[in-house]
Coordinates of C-alpha atoms in Angstrom, one line a residue:
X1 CA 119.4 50.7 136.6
X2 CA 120.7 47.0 137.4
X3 CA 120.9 44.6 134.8
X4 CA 121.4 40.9 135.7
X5 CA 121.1 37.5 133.7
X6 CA 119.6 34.9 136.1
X7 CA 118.3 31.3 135.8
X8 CA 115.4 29.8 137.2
X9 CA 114.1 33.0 138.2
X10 CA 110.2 34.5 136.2
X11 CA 108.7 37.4 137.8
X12 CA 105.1 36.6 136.5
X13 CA 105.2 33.1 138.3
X14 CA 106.5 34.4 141.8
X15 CA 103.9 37.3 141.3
X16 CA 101.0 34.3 141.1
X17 CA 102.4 31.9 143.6
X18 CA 100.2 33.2 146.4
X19 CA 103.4 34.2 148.3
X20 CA 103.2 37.9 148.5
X21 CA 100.2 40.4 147.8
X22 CA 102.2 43.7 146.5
X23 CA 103.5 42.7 143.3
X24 CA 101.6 43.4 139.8
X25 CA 102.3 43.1 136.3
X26 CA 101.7 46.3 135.4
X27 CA 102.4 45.6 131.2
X28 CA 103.7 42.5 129.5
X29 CA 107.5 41.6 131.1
X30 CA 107.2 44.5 133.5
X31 CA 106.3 44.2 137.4
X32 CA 105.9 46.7 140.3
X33 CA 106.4 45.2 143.7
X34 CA 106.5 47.1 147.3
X35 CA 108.3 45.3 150.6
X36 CA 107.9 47.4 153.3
X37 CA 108.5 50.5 152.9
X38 CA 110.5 49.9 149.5
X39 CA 109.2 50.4 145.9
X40 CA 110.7 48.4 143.0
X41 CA 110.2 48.4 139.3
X42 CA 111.5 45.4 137.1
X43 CA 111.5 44.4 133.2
X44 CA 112.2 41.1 132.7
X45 CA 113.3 39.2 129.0
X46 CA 113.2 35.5 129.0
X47 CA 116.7 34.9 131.5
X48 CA 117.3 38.8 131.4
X49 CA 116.4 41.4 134.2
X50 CA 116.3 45.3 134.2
X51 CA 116.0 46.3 138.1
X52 CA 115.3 49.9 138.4
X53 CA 117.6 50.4 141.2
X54 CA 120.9 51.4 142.3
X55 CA 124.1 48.7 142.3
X56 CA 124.2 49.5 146.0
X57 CA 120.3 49.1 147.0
X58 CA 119.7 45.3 144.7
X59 CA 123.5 44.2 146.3
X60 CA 122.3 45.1 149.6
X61 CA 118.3 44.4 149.8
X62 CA 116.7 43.0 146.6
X63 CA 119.1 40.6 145.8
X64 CA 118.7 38.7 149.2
X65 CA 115.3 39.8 148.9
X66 CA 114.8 37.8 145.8
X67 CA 117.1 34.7 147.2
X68 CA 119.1 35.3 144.3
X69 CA 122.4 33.5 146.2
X70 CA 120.2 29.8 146.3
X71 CA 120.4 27.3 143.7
X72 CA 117.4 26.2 142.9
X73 CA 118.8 24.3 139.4
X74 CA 119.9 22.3 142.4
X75 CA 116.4 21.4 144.0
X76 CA 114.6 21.0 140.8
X77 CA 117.5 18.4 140.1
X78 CA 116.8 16.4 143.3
X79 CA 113.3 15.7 142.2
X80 CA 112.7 11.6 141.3
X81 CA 113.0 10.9 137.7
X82 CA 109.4 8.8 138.7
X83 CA 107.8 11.4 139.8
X84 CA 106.3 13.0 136.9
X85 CA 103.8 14.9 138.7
X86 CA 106.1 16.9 140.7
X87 CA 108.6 17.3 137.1
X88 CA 105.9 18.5 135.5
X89 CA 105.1 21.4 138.6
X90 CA 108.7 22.1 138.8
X91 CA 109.0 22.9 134.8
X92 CA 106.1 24.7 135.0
X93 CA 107.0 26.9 138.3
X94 CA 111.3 27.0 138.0
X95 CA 111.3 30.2 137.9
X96 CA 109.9 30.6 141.2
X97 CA 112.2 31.4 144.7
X98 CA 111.1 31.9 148.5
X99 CA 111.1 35.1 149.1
X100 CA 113.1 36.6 152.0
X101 CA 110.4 38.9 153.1
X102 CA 110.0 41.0 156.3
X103 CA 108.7 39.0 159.0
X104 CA 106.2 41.6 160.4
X105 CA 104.4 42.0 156.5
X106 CA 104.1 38.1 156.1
X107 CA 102.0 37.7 159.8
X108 CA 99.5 40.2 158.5
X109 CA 99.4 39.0 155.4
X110 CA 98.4 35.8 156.2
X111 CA 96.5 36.4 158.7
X112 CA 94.1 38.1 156.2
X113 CA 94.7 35.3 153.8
X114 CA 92.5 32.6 155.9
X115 CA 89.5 31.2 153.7
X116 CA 90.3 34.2 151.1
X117 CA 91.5 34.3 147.5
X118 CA 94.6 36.3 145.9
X119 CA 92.6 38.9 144.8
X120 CA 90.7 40.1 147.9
X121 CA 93.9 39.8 149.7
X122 CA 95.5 42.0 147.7
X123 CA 92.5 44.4 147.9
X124 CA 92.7 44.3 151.5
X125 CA 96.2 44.6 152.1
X126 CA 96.6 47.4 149.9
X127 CA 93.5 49.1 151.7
X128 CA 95.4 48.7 154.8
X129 CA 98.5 50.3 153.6
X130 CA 96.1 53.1 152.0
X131 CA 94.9 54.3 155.3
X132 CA 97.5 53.2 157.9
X133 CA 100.6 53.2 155.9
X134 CA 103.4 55.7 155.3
X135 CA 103.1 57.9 152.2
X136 CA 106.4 57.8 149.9
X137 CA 107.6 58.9 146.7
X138 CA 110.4 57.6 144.7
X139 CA 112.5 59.9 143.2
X140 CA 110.4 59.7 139.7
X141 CA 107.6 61.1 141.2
X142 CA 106.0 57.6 141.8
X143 CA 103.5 57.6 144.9
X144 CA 103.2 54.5 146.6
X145 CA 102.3 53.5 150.9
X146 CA 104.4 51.7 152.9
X147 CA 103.5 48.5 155.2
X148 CA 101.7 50.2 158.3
X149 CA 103.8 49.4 161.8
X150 CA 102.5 47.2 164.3
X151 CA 101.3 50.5 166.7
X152 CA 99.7 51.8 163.4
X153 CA 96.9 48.1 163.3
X154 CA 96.7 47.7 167.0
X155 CA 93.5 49.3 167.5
X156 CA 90.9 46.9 166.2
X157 CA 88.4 49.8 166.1
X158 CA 90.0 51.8 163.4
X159 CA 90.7 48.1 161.6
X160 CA 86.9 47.2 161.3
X161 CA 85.9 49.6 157.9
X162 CA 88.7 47.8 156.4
X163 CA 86.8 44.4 155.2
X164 CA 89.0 42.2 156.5
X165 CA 86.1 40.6 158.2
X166 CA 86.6 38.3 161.3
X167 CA 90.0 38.5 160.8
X168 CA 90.3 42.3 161.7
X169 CA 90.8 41.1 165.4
X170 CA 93.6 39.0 164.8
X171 CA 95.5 41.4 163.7
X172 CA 94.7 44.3 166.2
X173 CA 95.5 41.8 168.5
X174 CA 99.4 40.7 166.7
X175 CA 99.9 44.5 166.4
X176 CA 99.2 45.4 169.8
X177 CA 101.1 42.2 171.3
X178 CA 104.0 43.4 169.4
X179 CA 103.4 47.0 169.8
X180 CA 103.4 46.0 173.9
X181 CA 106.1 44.3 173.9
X182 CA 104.3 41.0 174.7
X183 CA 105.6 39.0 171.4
X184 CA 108.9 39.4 170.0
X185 CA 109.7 39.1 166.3
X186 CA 113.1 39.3 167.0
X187 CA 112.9 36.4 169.0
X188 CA 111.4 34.5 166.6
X189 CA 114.4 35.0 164.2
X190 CA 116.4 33.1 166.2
X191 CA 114.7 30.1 166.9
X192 CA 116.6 27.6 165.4
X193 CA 113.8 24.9 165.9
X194 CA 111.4 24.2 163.2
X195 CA 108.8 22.7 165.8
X196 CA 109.4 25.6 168.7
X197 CA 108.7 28.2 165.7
X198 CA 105.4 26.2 164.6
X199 CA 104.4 26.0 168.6
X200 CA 105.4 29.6 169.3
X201 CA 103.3 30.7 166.2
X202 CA 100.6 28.7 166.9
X203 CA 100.3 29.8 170.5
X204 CA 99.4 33.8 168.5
X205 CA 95.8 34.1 168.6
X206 CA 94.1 33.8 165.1
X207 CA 97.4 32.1 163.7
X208 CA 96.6 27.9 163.1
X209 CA 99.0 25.2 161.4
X210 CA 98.9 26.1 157.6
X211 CA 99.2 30.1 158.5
X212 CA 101.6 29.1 160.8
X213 CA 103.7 26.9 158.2
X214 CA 103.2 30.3 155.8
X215 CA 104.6 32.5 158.0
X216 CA 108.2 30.2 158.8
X217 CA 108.6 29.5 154.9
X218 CA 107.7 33.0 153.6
X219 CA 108.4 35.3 156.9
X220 CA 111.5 33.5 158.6
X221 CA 112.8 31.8 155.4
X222 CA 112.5 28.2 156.7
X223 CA 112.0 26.4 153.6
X224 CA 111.8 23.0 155.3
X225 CA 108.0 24.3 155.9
X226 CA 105.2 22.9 153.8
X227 CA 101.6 24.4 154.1
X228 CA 99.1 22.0 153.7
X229 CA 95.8 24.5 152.2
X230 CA 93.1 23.0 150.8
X231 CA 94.9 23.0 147.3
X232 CA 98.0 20.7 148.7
X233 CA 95.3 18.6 150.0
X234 CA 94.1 17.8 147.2
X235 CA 97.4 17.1 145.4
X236 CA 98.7 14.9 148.2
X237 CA 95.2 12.5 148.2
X238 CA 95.6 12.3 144.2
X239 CA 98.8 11.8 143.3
X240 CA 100.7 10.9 147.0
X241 CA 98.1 8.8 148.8
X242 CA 101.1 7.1 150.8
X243 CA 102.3 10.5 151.8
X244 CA 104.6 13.1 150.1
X245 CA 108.2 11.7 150.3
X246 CA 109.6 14.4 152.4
X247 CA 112.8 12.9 153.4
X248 CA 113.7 13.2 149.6
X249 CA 113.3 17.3 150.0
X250 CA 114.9 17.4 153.0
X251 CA 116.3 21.5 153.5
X252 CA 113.9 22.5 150.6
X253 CA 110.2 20.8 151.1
X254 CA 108.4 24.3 150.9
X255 CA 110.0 24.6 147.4
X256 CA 108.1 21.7 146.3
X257 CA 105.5 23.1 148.0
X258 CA 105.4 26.0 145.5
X259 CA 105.9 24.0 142.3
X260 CA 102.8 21.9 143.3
X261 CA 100.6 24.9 144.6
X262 CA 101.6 27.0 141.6
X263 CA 100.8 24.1 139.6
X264 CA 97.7 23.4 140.6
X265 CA 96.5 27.0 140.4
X266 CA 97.9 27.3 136.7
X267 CA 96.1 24.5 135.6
X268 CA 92.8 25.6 137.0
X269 CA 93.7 29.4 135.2
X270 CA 93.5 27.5 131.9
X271 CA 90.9 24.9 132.2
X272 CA 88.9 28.5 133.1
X273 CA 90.3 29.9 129.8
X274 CA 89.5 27.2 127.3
X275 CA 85.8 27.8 128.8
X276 CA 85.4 30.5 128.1
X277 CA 83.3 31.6 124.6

């Protein structure tokens, strides 16, 4: 067991910003969460943190993972003491970081996240992992399936009970591309150009702008990315009609990104809330 005090760091947000699909709150302060083939269990107390790891395993993966090393006091603090809107998303979202998540997991994640909710991505991603993926066990008897491989999706035939819909043939067709040989995700790591990544990604069949713009800010960490989904869109035309001020968040744009998406989706949580009888 690791125990760490950090700032500007809530599980529960991270878990609801829409940036990864195997992480639940299982009870009140405590979360699950699966990357890969790795199985985590975390308490959290206000600023306080009980990882259910060894010092070796959250020193060498989860605390990279959780992009513990960035401070993000630091981008909250560059935010324009006129900008209210985007104070009052950052307050209400601080605790969230860009996850440093395996590149393959975030392509087929967001692949199946085109014109689909949290929810039914989750179910669909965890379906896949169900069939396709791995079975593990931690150590306390937890069962839990890993991320299937690329060779493991790229038959679209065994992907089509699956109800990922239309989007079952995008991803037969990444796995096998990769599977193949024919795309590289190591090559994509070291593209040092924002734009090259966005064409390269673009040119994948199934994969347009804003999935593109997902996959560099939550799969290759570039957190100069900022997807525009039909939540952002909405945000920019109400409260930045002249255009987001990206030079401003120059380095750490997507992180603005996630204040405002988080935001939004929070405030639409409770307006549903206060409905109801």
């Amino acid at each position: 067991m690791v125990e760490r005090q950090i700032t500007y760091f809530d599980l529960g947000q991270i878990a609801r910003s829409g940036q990864c699909f195997r992480m639940y709150e299982t009870a009140p302060g405590r979360f699950s969460l699966t990357a890969m083939d790795r199985y985590l269990e975390i308490r959290q107390e206000d600023d306080r943190f009980w990882f259910d790891c060894g010092e070796e395993e959250f020193d060498g993966f989860w605390a990279h993972y959780f992009d513990l090393e960035t401070d993000y006091g630091g981008f909250i603090a560059r935010i324009g003491k006129r900008d209210r809107y985007l104070q009052a998303a950052a307050a209400a979202g601080s605790g969230i970081r860009i996850l440093n998540q395996d590149l393959w997991e975030v392509m087929v994640t967001f692949l199946i996240s085109q014109n689909n909710h949290i929810r039914r991505i989750r179910q669909c991603v965890e379906r896949l992992c169900l069939h396709f993926g791995e079975k593990k066990e931690t150590p306390e008897g937890h069962v839990y399936y890993a991320m299937p491989g690329p060779a493991a999706l790229a038959d679209p035939d065994r992907l089509k009970d699956m109800g990922l819909g239309y989007r079952d043939r995008y991803i037969a067709r990444l796995a096998a591309d990769v599977a193949e040989g024919r795309l590289s995700l190591e090559h994509l790591k070291t593209i040092r150009s924002r734009k090259q990544t966005h064409q390269e990604l673009t040119a994948i069949y199934g994969v347009g702008d804003k999935v593109a713009d997902c996959i560099q800010l939550f799969g290759l960490h570039q957190i100069d990315a900022f997807p525009v989904d039909t939540w952002i869109k909405k945000i920019l035309e109400r409260h930045y009609p002249k255009g987001f001020p990206m030079y401003r968040y120059r380095g750490c744009a997507g992180v603005m990104q996630q204040y405002m998406f988080y935001y939004a989706i929070s405030e639409k949580e409770a307006g549903e809330r206060r409905q109801e009888p």
